[in-house]
Coordinates of C-alpha atoms in Angstrom, one line a residue:
X1 CA 130.9 -56.7 -28.0
X2 CA 128.7 -55.5 -30.9
X3 CA 130.4 -52.1 -30.9
X4 CA 133.7 -53.8 -31.9
X5 CA 132.4 -55.6 -34.9
X6 CA 133.0 -53.8 -38.2
X7 CA 131.2 -54.5 -41.5
X8 CA 133.4 -53.9 -44.5
X9 CA 132.0 -53.6 -48.0
X10 CA 134.4 -53.7 -50.9
X11 CA 133.6 -52.2 -54.3
X12 CA 129.9 -52.0 -53.8
X13 CA 128.2 -50.9 -57.0
X14 CA 124.6 -50.3 -55.9
X15 CA 123.8 -47.6 -53.3
X16 CA 120.6 -49.5 -52.4
X17 CA 122.8 -52.3 -51.1
X18 CA 124.7 -49.9 -48.9
X19 CA 121.4 -48.7 -47.4
X20 CA 120.2 -52.3 -47.0
X21 CA 123.4 -53.2 -45.2
X22 CA 122.9 -50.2 -42.9
X23 CA 119.4 -51.4 -42.1
X24 CA 120.6 -54.9 -41.4
X25 CA 123.3 -53.7 -39.1
X26 CA 121.0 -51.4 -37.2
X27 CA 118.5 -54.2 -36.8
X28 CA 121.1 -56.3 -35.0
X29 CA 122.9 -53.6 -33.0
X30 CA 125.9 -53.1 -35.2
X31 CA 127.1 -49.6 -36.1
X32 CA 130.7 -49.7 -37.5
X33 CA 130.6 -49.6 -41.3
X34 CA 133.6 -49.2 -43.7
X35 CA 133.3 -48.7 -47.4
X36 CA 136.3 -49.7 -49.5
X37 CA 136.6 -48.1 -52.9
X38 CA 132.8 -48.1 -53.6
X39 CA 131.9 -48.1 -57.3
X40 CA 128.8 -45.9 -56.7
X41 CA 128.0 -42.8 -54.7
X42 CA 127.3 -44.2 -51.2
X43 CA 124.8 -41.6 -50.1
X44 CA 121.8 -41.3 -52.5
X45 CA 118.0 -41.2 -52.2
X46 CA 118.1 -44.9 -52.9
X47 CA 120.5 -45.4 -50.0
X48 CA 118.3 -43.5 -47.6
X49 CA 115.2 -45.3 -48.8
X50 CA 116.7 -48.7 -48.3
X51 CA 118.2 -47.8 -45.0
X52 CA 114.7 -47.2 -43.6
X53 CA 115.9 -45.0 -40.7
X54 CA 119.4 -46.4 -40.4
X55 CA 121.0 -43.8 -42.7
X56 CA 123.0 -42.5 -39.7
X57 CA 125.2 -45.5 -40.2
X58 CA 125.9 -44.6 -43.8
X59 CA 126.6 -41.0 -42.8
X60 CA 129.1 -42.2 -40.2
X61 CA 130.7 -44.9 -42.4
X62 CA 134.5 -44.6 -43.1
X63 CA 135.4 -44.4 -46.8
X64 CA 138.8 -45.8 -47.6
X65 CA 140.6 -47.0 -50.7
X66 CA 142.1 -50.4 -49.6
X67 CA 141.1 -53.3 -47.5
X68 CA 144.3 -52.9 -45.4
X69 CA 143.1 -49.4 -44.4
X70 CA 139.7 -50.7 -43.4
X71 CA 141.0 -53.4 -41.1
X72 CA 144.3 -52.0 -39.9
X73 CA 143.2 -52.0 -36.3
X74 CA 141.3 -55.3 -36.4
X75 CA 142.6 -58.4 -34.6
X76 CA 140.5 -60.8 -36.6
X77 CA 139.4 -60.4 -40.2
X78 CA 136.8 -62.8 -41.7
X79 CA 135.9 -62.8 -45.4
X80 CA 132.5 -63.9 -46.7
X81 CA 133.1 -66.4 -49.5
X82 CA 130.7 -68.3 -51.7
X83 CA 133.3 -70.0 -53.8
X84 CA 135.8 -72.8 -53.2
X85 CA 139.4 -71.6 -53.7
X86 CA 142.4 -73.4 -55.0
X87 CA 144.3 -72.5 -51.9
X88 CA 142.8 -74.2 -48.8
X89 CA 141.9 -71.7 -46.0
X90 CA 140.1 -72.0 -42.7
X91 CA 136.4 -72.1 -43.5
X92 CA 133.7 -71.6 -40.9
X93 CA 129.9 -71.5 -40.8
X94 CA 128.1 -68.3 -39.6
X95 CA 127.1 -70.2 -36.3
X96 CA 130.7 -71.2 -35.7
X97 CA 131.7 -67.6 -36.3
X98 CA 129.2 -66.4 -33.7
X99 CA 130.5 -68.9 -31.1
X100 CA 134.0 -67.5 -31.6
X101 CA 133.2 -63.9 -31.1
X102 CA 133.1 -63.7 -27.3
X103 CA 136.7 -65.1 -27.1
X104 CA 137.9 -63.1 -30.0
X105 CA 136.5 -59.8 -28.5
X106 CA 137.5 -60.5 -24.9
X107 CA 140.4 -58.0 -25.0
X108 CA 139.6 -54.3 -24.7
X109 CA 141.5 -53.5 -27.9
X110 CA 140.1 -56.4 -29.9
X111 CA 138.1 -55.8 -33.1
X112 CA 136.6 -58.1 -35.6
X113 CA 136.0 -57.2 -39.3
X114 CA 133.5 -59.1 -41.5
X115 CA 134.4 -58.4 -45.1
X116 CA 132.0 -58.6 -48.0
X117 CA 133.0 -58.4 -51.7
X118 CA 131.5 -57.0 -54.8
X119 CA 128.0 -57.9 -55.9
X120 CA 129.1 -59.4 -59.2
X121 CA 132.4 -61.1 -58.3
X122 CA 132.7 -61.3 -54.5
X123 CA 136.2 -61.0 -52.9
X124 CA 139.3 -61.6 -54.9
X125 CA 141.8 -64.3 -53.9
X126 CA 144.2 -61.6 -52.8
X127 CA 141.6 -60.1 -50.5
X128 CA 140.6 -63.5 -49.1
X129 CA 144.2 -64.2 -48.3
X130 CA 144.2 -61.1 -46.1
X131 CA 141.6 -62.8 -43.9
X132 CA 142.2 -65.0 -40.9
X133 CA 139.2 -67.2 -41.9
X134 CA 136.5 -67.4 -44.5
X135 CA 132.8 -67.7 -43.6
X136 CA 130.4 -69.5 -46.0
X137 CA 126.6 -69.2 -45.7
X138 CA 125.2 -72.6 -46.5
X139 CA 122.5 -71.6 -49.1
X140 CA 120.6 -73.8 -51.5
X141 CA 123.2 -75.1 -53.9
X142 CA 120.7 -74.8 -56.7
X143 CA 120.2 -71.1 -56.0
X144 CA 123.2 -69.9 -53.9
X145 CA 123.4 -66.2 -54.9
X146 CA 122.6 -64.0 -52.0
X147 CA 121.9 -60.3 -52.1
X148 CA 124.7 -58.4 -50.4
X149 CA 122.5 -56.9 -47.7
X150 CA 120.9 -60.3 -47.1
X151 CA 124.3 -61.8 -46.5
X152 CA 125.2 -59.1 -44.1
X153 CA 121.9 -59.7 -42.3
X154 CA 122.7 -63.4 -41.8
X155 CA 126.1 -62.8 -40.2
X156 CA 124.9 -59.8 -38.2
X157 CA 122.1 -62.0 -36.8
X158 CA 124.7 -64.6 -35.7
X159 CA 126.7 -61.8 -34.0
X160 CA 123.6 -60.7 -32.1
X161 CA 122.8 -64.2 -31.0
X162 CA 126.4 -64.6 -29.6
X163 CA 126.0 -61.3 -27.8
X164 CA 122.6 -62.2 -26.3
X165 CA 124.0 -65.6 -25.1
X166 CA 126.9 -63.7 -23.5
X167 CA 124.4 -61.4 -21.8
X168 CA 122.3 -64.3 -20.5
X169 CA 125.4 -66.0 -19.0
X170 CA 126.5 -62.8 -17.3
X171 CA 123.0 -62.1 -15.9
X172 CA 122.7 -65.7 -14.8
X173 CA 126.0 -65.6 -13.0
X174 CA 124.9 -62.4 -11.2
X175 CA 121.4 -63.7 -10.4
X176 CA 122.5 -67.1 -9.0
X177 CA 125.8 -67.6 -7.2
X178 CA 127.8 -70.7 -7.9
X179 CA 126.5 -73.7 -5.9
X180 CA 128.9 -76.5 -4.8
X181 CA 128.5 -79.8 -6.4
X182 CA 127.4 -82.8 -4.3
X183 CA 130.3 -84.8 -2.9
X184 CA 130.9 -88.5 -3.5
X185 CA 129.8 -89.2 0.1
X186 CA 126.6 -87.1 -0.2
X187 CA 125.8 -89.0 -3.4
X188 CA 126.3 -92.3 -1.8
X189 CA 123.9 -91.3 1.1
X190 CA 121.4 -90.2 -1.5
X191 CA 121.6 -93.5 -3.4
X192 CA 121.1 -95.5 -0.2
X193 CA 118.1 -93.3 0.7
X194 CA 116.7 -93.7 -2.8
X195 CA 117.0 -97.5 -2.8
X196 CA 115.4 -97.7 0.6
X197 CA 112.4 -95.5 -0.5
X198 CA 111.9 -97.4 -3.8
X199 CA 111.8 -100.7 -1.8
X200 CA 109.3 -99.1 0.7
X201 CA 106.9 -98.1 -2.1
X202 CA 107.2 -101.4 -3.9
X203 CA 108.9 -100.0 -7.0
X204 CA 112.2 -101.9 -6.4
X205 CA 112.7 -105.5 -5.5
X206 CA 116.3 -106.2 -4.5
X207 CA 115.8 -109.9 -5.5
X208 CA 114.9 -108.8 -9.0
X209 CA 117.0 -105.6 -9.5
X210 CA 117.0 -105.5 -13.3
X211 CA 120.0 -103.1 -13.0
X212 CA 117.6 -100.4 -11.7
X213 CA 119.9 -98.8 -9.2
X214 CA 122.8 -99.0 -11.7
X215 CA 120.8 -97.1 -14.2
X216 CA 119.6 -94.5 -11.7
X217 CA 123.2 -94.0 -10.6
X218 CA 124.3 -93.4 -14.2
X219 CA 121.5 -91.0 -14.8
X220 CA 122.2 -89.0 -11.6
X221 CA 126.0 -89.0 -12.0
X222 CA 125.7 -87.7 -15.6
X223 CA 123.6 -84.7 -14.2
X224 CA 126.4 -83.7 -11.8
X225 CA 123.8 -82.4 -9.2
X226 CA 124.6 -79.6 -6.9
X227 CA 124.4 -80.1 -3.2
X228 CA 121.3 -78.0 -2.9
X229 CA 119.6 -80.0 -5.7
X230 CA 120.5 -83.3 -4.0
X231 CA 119.1 -82.0 -0.7
X232 CA 115.8 -81.3 -2.5
X233 CA 115.7 -84.8 -3.9
X234 CA 116.3 -86.3 -0.5
X235 CA 113.6 -84.1 0.9
X236 CA 111.2 -85.6 -1.6
X237 CA 112.3 -89.1 -0.6
X238 CA 111.7 -88.3 3.1
X239 CA 108.3 -86.9 2.4
X240 CA 107.4 -90.0 0.4
X241 CA 108.5 -92.2 3.2
X242 CA 106.3 -90.3 5.6
X243 CA 103.3 -90.6 3.3
X244 CA 103.8 -94.3 3.1
X245 CA 104.3 -94.7 6.9
X246 CA 101.2 -92.7 7.8
X247 CA 98.6 -95.3 6.6
X248 CA 100.6 -98.1 8.1
X249 CA 100.6 -96.3 11.5
X250 CA 96.8 -95.6 11.2
X251 CA 96.2 -99.3 10.4
X252 CA 98.2 -100.3 13.5
X253 CA 96.2 -97.8 15.6
X254 CA 92.9 -99.2 14.3
X255 CA 94.1 -102.7 15.0
X256 CA 95.0 -101.7 18.6
X257 CA 91.6 -100.1 19.0
X258 CA 89.9 -103.3 17.8
X259 CA 91.7 -105.3 20.4
X260 CA 90.5 -103.0 23.2
X261 CA 87.4 -104.5 25.0
X262 CA 84.3 -102.4 24.7
X263 CA 83.1 -100.9 28.0

């Protein structure tokens, strides 16, 4: 998924910001960088210094003259915007952007471009209108200006979180096969067993119910337990009943012994 996310910088004026962007990308596992009409020489000693070992991303970056060239093969284009615009446009948070990425990149040919504007003026209205959606980083309104590489880092981080969540889901699905949910009948047997056990241990008095069983039903039904989980719970109830029954059996045995005449 991360291989098909492209960072696009438009009109960057400081080579250090290009290096800082490369570092932020490499930190989060991104590698596709496009530079649109940069206003500086992209590859300088400052770039290499700020990249801190990620200068291969700058070396491999595509350099084009227009936004259209940079995103021509992308199926979703998101523009980073810090300003409200006169023309309403879909606005999402970085976290919401991350949550959309697995679906947006589910197709083999899908690509997402995250577009960042100039350090001094951001993206123009025309450029923003080329985007499917705008993403806004909710900074402190009293000091909202973000360094370009820092803004890239925030969105790249959300991309990585989305990728990690997807990996965890896939690994979890492989590690634990789907278990069937408990049926209505199985749940009713469980509730009957639960009530019987609670009465046995003195926790539940049917004469003074206080809606106990209704509340336990609601709690259990909200959890949507699997059949295996319900079997575990019933096993606990059975073990509890046996523990309660054992002292009672011993008391009866002692009583029988006391009734037996001594030789």
